[in-house]
mmCIF file of C-alpha atoms in Angstrom:
data_model
loop_
_atom_site.group_PDB
_atom_site.id
_atom_site.type_symbol
_atom_site.label_atom_id
_atom_site.label_comp_id
_atom_site.label_asym_id
_atom_site.label_seq_id
_atom_site.Cartn_x
_atom_site.Cartn_y
_atom_site.Cartn_z
ATOM 1 C CA MET A 1 -34.031 27.232 -29.311
ATOM 2 C CA VAL A 2 -31.976 25.968 -26.404
ATOM 3 C CA GLU A 3 -34.058 24.908 -23.483
ATOM 4 C CA SER A 4 -32.835 26.209 -20.173
ATOM 5 C CA MET A 5 -32.031 23.446 -17.780
ATOM 6 C CA ALA A 6 -33.362 23.746 -14.320
ATOM 7 C CA HIS A 7 -30.629 23.553 -11.735
ATOM 8 C CA SER A 8 -31.432 22.232 -8.344
ATOM 9 C CA PRO A 9 -29.798 24.118 -5.526
ATOM 10 C CA VAL A 10 -26.765 22.592 -3.875
ATOM 11 C CA LYS A 11 -27.620 21.503 -0.395
ATOM 12 C CA SER A 12 -25.072 22.667 2.127
ATOM 13 C CA LEU A 13 -23.798 20.537 4.957
ATOM 14 C CA HIS A 14 -23.570 21.676 8.534
ATOM 15 C CA ILE A 15 -20.411 20.659 10.378
ATOM 16 C CA THR A 16 -20.191 21.238 14.094
ATOM 17 C CA GLN A 17 -17.127 22.666 15.804
ATOM 18 C CA GLN A 18 -16.419 19.213 17.230
ATOM 19 C CA GLU A 19 -16.802 17.489 13.840
ATOM 20 C CA MET A 20 -14.470 20.032 12.232
ATOM 21 C CA GLN A 21 -11.783 19.152 14.792
ATOM 22 C CA ALA A 22 -11.428 15.837 12.909
ATOM 23 C CA ARG A 23 -10.623 17.871 9.774
ATOM 24 C CA VAL A 24 -7.773 19.847 11.385
ATOM 25 C CA SER A 25 -4.134 18.842 11.663
ATOM 26 C CA ARG A 26 -1.971 20.737 14.134
ATOM 27 C CA PHE A 27 1.701 20.812 13.187
ATOM 28 C CA GLN A 28 2.882 20.652 16.805
ATOM 29 C CA ASP A 29 0.868 17.426 17.289
ATOM 30 C CA LEU A 30 2.302 15.552 14.290
ATOM 31 C CA LYS A 31 4.403 12.499 15.090
ATOM 32 C CA SER A 32 7.005 10.667 13.027
ATOM 33 C CA LEU A 33 5.658 7.587 11.290
ATOM 34 C CA PRO A 34 6.249 4.364 13.255
ATOM 35 C CA VAL A 35 7.505 2.566 10.140
ATOM 36 C CA GLN A 36 10.638 4.744 10.265
ATOM 37 C CA SER A 37 11.774 3.396 13.615
ATOM 38 C CA ALA A 38 13.023 -0.040 12.564
ATOM 39 C CA ASP A 39 15.746 -0.366 15.191
ATOM 40 C CA ASP A 40 17.374 -3.271 13.372
ATOM 41 C CA VAL A 41 18.066 -1.042 10.326
ATOM 42 C CA PRO A 42 20.845 1.580 10.503
ATOM 43 C CA GLN A 43 19.846 5.223 9.955
ATOM 44 C CA ALA A 44 21.926 5.331 6.758
ATOM 45 C CA ALA A 45 19.754 2.545 5.280
ATOM 46 C CA ARG A 46 16.515 4.214 6.411
ATOM 47 C CA ASP A 47 17.731 7.402 4.700
ATOM 48 C CA VAL A 48 17.733 5.541 1.349
ATOM 49 C CA VAL A 49 14.018 4.738 1.649
ATOM 50 C CA TYR A 50 12.564 7.701 3.595
ATOM 51 C CA ALA A 51 12.983 11.363 4.269
ATOM 52 C CA ARG A 52 14.579 11.560 7.719
ATOM 53 C CA GLU A 53 11.239 12.406 9.312
ATOM 54 C CA LEU A 54 7.803 11.791 7.764
ATOM 55 C CA LEU A 55 4.769 13.421 9.333
ATOM 56 C CA SER A 56 1.407 12.206 8.018
ATOM 57 C CA VAL A 57 -1.112 15.054 7.743
ATOM 58 C CA ILE A 58 -3.918 13.596 5.581
ATOM 59 C CA GLY A 59 -4.458 9.856 5.267
ATOM 60 C CA LEU A 60 -6.718 7.689 3.143
ATOM 61 C CA ASP A 61 -10.285 7.133 4.232
ATOM 62 C CA GLY A 62 -11.805 3.744 4.911
ATOM 63 C CA ASP A 63 -9.616 0.681 5.316
ATOM 64 C CA ARG A 64 -7.013 1.800 2.793
ATOM 65 C CA LYS A 65 -3.708 2.215 4.609
ATOM 66 C CA THR A 66 -0.124 2.499 3.504
ATOM 67 C CA ALA A 67 3.077 2.209 5.501
ATOM 68 C CA ILE A 68 3.825 5.864 4.853
ATOM 69 C CA ASN A 69 0.401 7.238 5.703
ATOM 70 C CA THR A 70 -0.638 5.977 9.097
ATOM 71 C CA ALA A 71 -1.561 8.082 12.126
ATOM 72 C CA ALA A 72 -2.813 10.999 10.017
ATOM 73 C CA GLN A 73 -4.791 13.571 11.974
ATOM 74 C CA ILE A 74 -7.124 14.086 8.988
ATOM 75 C CA VAL A 75 -8.617 11.032 7.280
ATOM 76 C CA GLY A 76 -10.301 11.250 3.890
ATOM 77 C CA ALA A 77 -9.774 14.033 1.336
ATOM 78 C CA GLY A 78 -11.015 12.588 -1.941
ATOM 79 C CA GLY A 79 -8.223 10.038 -2.299
ATOM 80 C CA MET A 80 -5.410 12.523 -1.660
ATOM 81 C CA THR A 81 -2.714 11.988 0.953
ATOM 82 C CA MET A 82 -0.414 14.645 2.386
ATOM 83 C CA THR A 83 2.811 14.097 4.267
ATOM 84 C CA LEU A 84 5.434 16.542 5.477
ATOM 85 C CA ALA A 85 9.005 15.384 4.869
ATOM 86 C CA ARG A 86 11.771 16.876 7.001
ATOM 87 C CA CYS A 87 15.321 16.308 5.758
ATOM 88 C CA PRO A 88 18.655 17.452 7.186
ATOM 89 C CA PRO A 89 21.162 18.908 4.703
ATOM 90 C CA GLY A 90 22.269 16.326 2.129
ATOM 91 C CA GLN A 91 19.468 13.845 2.888
ATOM 92 C CA GLY A 92 16.468 12.631 0.910
ATOM 93 C CA PRO A 93 15.005 9.300 -0.198
ATOM 94 C CA GLY A 94 16.465 7.403 -3.139
ATOM 95 C CA LEU A 95 15.273 7.159 -6.717
ATOM 96 C CA HIS A 96 11.856 5.516 -6.923
ATOM 97 C CA ILE A 97 8.887 5.253 -9.245
ATOM 98 C CA HIS A 98 5.118 5.388 -8.743
ATOM 99 C CA LYS A 99 3.076 3.130 -10.998
ATOM 100 C CA ASP A 100 -0.277 4.933 -10.852
ATOM 101 C CA THR A 101 -0.033 7.991 -8.612
ATOM 102 C CA TYR A 102 1.092 11.576 -9.011
ATOM 103 C CA GLU A 103 3.513 12.956 -6.429
ATOM 104 C CA THR A 104 3.567 16.709 -5.916
ATOM 105 C CA PHE A 105 6.257 18.434 -3.869
ATOM 106 C CA THR A 106 6.116 21.970 -2.444
ATOM 107 C CA VAL A 107 9.097 23.360 -0.554
ATOM 108 C CA LEU A 108 7.966 24.878 2.742
ATOM 109 C CA GLU A 109 11.423 25.472 4.224
ATOM 110 C CA GLY A 110 14.875 25.313 2.693
ATOM 111 C CA LYS A 111 16.022 24.280 -0.770
ATOM 112 C CA PHE A 112 15.606 20.893 -2.473
ATOM 113 C CA GLU A 113 17.010 19.329 -5.601
ATOM 114 C CA VAL A 114 14.498 17.079 -7.352
ATOM 115 C CA ILE A 115 15.834 14.558 -9.848
ATOM 116 C CA TRP A 116 13.797 12.512 -12.278
ATOM 117 C CA ASN A 117 14.011 9.937 -15.105
ATOM 118 C CA GLU A 118 16.047 6.730 -15.065
ATOM 119 C CA GLY A 119 19.358 7.265 -13.333
ATOM 120 C CA GLY A 120 18.163 10.703 -12.183
ATOM 121 C CA LYS A 121 19.391 12.222 -15.449
ATOM 122 C CA ASN A 122 17.364 15.409 -15.042
ATOM 123 C CA SER A 123 17.301 17.773 -12.078
ATOM 124 C CA MET A 124 15.920 21.045 -10.820
ATOM 125 C CA VAL A 125 16.475 23.023 -7.627
ATOM 126 C CA LEU A 126 13.333 24.246 -5.884
ATOM 127 C CA GLU A 127 13.269 27.006 -3.304
ATOM 128 C CA ARG A 128 10.674 28.050 -0.742
ATOM 129 C CA PHE A 129 7.092 27.692 -2.031
ATOM 130 C CA ASP A 130 8.209 26.243 -5.408
ATOM 131 C CA THR A 131 6.167 23.213 -6.506
ATOM 132 C CA ILE A 132 6.802 20.323 -8.884
ATOM 133 C CA SER A 133 4.328 17.564 -9.790
ATOM 134 C CA LEU A 134 5.683 14.255 -11.062
ATOM 135 C CA PRO A 135 3.342 12.011 -13.071
ATOM 136 C CA PRO A 136 3.104 8.242 -12.687
ATOM 137 C CA GLN A 137 5.817 6.002 -14.161
ATOM 138 C CA VAL A 138 8.578 8.617 -13.899
ATOM 139 C CA TYR A 139 11.510 7.995 -11.559
ATOM 140 C CA ARG A 140 11.942 10.684 -8.907
ATOM 141 C CA ALA A 141 13.945 11.549 -5.792
ATOM 142 C CA PHE A 142 14.632 14.637 -3.730
ATOM 143 C CA THR A 143 17.535 15.856 -1.600
ATOM 144 C CA ASN A 144 17.845 18.805 0.735
ATOM 145 C CA VAL A 145 20.602 20.936 -0.830
ATOM 146 C CA GLY A 146 20.240 23.770 1.666
ATOM 147 C CA ALA A 147 22.394 24.536 4.704
ATOM 148 C CA THR A 148 19.639 23.887 7.282
ATOM 149 C CA ASP A 149 16.835 21.361 7.762
ATOM 150 C CA GLY A 150 14.329 21.467 4.917
ATOM 151 C CA LEU A 151 10.603 20.766 4.965
ATOM 152 C CA LEU A 152 8.755 19.473 1.936
ATOM 153 C CA GLN A 153 5.003 18.995 1.531
ATOM 154 C CA VAL A 154 4.311 15.747 -0.342
ATOM 155 C CA ILE A 155 0.859 15.226 -1.882
ATOM 156 C CA ILE A 156 -0.051 11.942 -3.588
ATOM 157 C CA THR A 157 -3.111 11.797 -5.834
ATOM 158 C CA GLY A 158 -4.730 9.486 -8.363
ATOM 159 C CA GLY A 159 -4.449 5.737 -8.699
ATOM 160 C CA VAL A 160 -4.317 3.342 -5.786
ATOM 161 C CA HIS A 161 -2.126 4.372 -2.868
ATOM 162 C CA ASP A 162 -0.535 1.184 -1.644
ATOM 163 C CA MET A 163 2.851 -0.437 -1.455
ATOM 164 C CA ASN A 164 2.371 -1.974 -4.927
ATOM 165 C CA ASP A 165 2.434 1.545 -6.375
ATOM 166 C CA ILE A 166 6.022 2.317 -5.319
ATOM 167 C CA ALA A 167 9.274 0.622 -6.283
ATOM 168 C CA PHE A 168 12.862 1.751 -5.844
ATOM 169 C CA ALA A 169 15.453 1.741 -8.598
ATOM 170 C CA PRO A 170 17.838 -1.258 -8.618
ATOM 171 C CA GLN A 171 20.799 0.951 -7.632
ATOM 172 C CA GLU A 172 18.984 1.790 -4.375
ATOM 173 C CA ALA A 173 18.891 -1.922 -3.536
ATOM 174 C CA ALA A 174 22.657 -2.030 -4.085
ATOM 175 C CA ARG A 175 23.087 0.987 -1.761
ATOM 176 C CA LEU A 176 21.077 -0.784 0.937
ATOM 177 C CA ASP A 177 23.072 -4.002 0.534
ATOM 178 C CA ALA A 178 26.320 -2.047 0.954
ATOM 179 C CA ILE A 179 25.065 -0.385 4.162
ATOM 180 C CA ALA A 180 23.600 -3.403 5.943
ATOM 181 C CA PRO A 181 23.193 -6.966 4.628
ATOM 182 C CA ARG A 182 19.604 -7.420 5.887
ATOM 183 C CA ALA A 183 18.314 -3.884 5.323
ATOM 184 C CA ARG A 184 16.726 -4.564 1.948
ATOM 185 C CA GLN A 185 15.026 -7.708 3.235
ATOM 186 C CA THR A 186 13.607 -5.755 6.187
ATOM 187 C CA PHE A 187 12.121 -3.164 3.836
ATOM 188 C CA GLU A 188 10.791 -5.867 1.508
ATOM 189 C CA GLU A 189 9.020 -7.444 4.482
ATOM 190 C CA LEU A 190 7.328 -4.047 5.026
ATOM 191 C CA GLY A 191 6.121 -4.167 1.402
ATOM 192 C CA PHE A 192 8.748 -2.061 -0.369
ATOM 193 C CA ARG A 193 10.005 -3.261 -3.744
ATOM 194 C CA PHE A 194 13.335 -2.668 -5.471
ATOM 195 C CA GLN A 195 12.820 -3.654 -9.101
ATOM 196 C CA GLY A 196 11.993 -0.147 -10.292
ATOM 197 C CA GLY A 197 10.677 -0.039 -13.842
ATOM 198 C CA GLY A 198 9.577 -3.669 -13.556
ATOM 199 C CA LEU A 199 6.497 -2.647 -11.563
#
């Protein structure tokens, strides 16, 4: 005979209207991440590393910060971060790899091509509200292939979210070097790495 297990009731929390304001992100109040405004790096070089505009929605709780998740209006959601990436036609960050984290993209506006694997050998076009989730240790990149600005929701989960988790493919370092001699060094000083699979 199976003994029934007594279940204790789940205690609910009470959150005030004011406390809930800290759990709300208003799109019109989002600001571009400061890390994207390196004036000594040409826009073409910044476009290799970032979406043209990154808007941090949900950041990490506690002292855990990353260069791409500062100034979030919501802090702490079980280790998940959410950023909105706005890209003009033809733009998107270069091929990179995450060591321990999943990266999930949902198209909110426009049309994006997502490439993956070494050299970006595989690709898929996503349209509005389509979602793709890339596991750790798989190269990935995205480009707006639509005719107007595109908006992509980027959610990162699992693992440790820090600059040691992300590295760009070696060919992206070569692209940076061709654009501006010191661009790669500037990004390396911010914590970015360019050895790709050698994470």
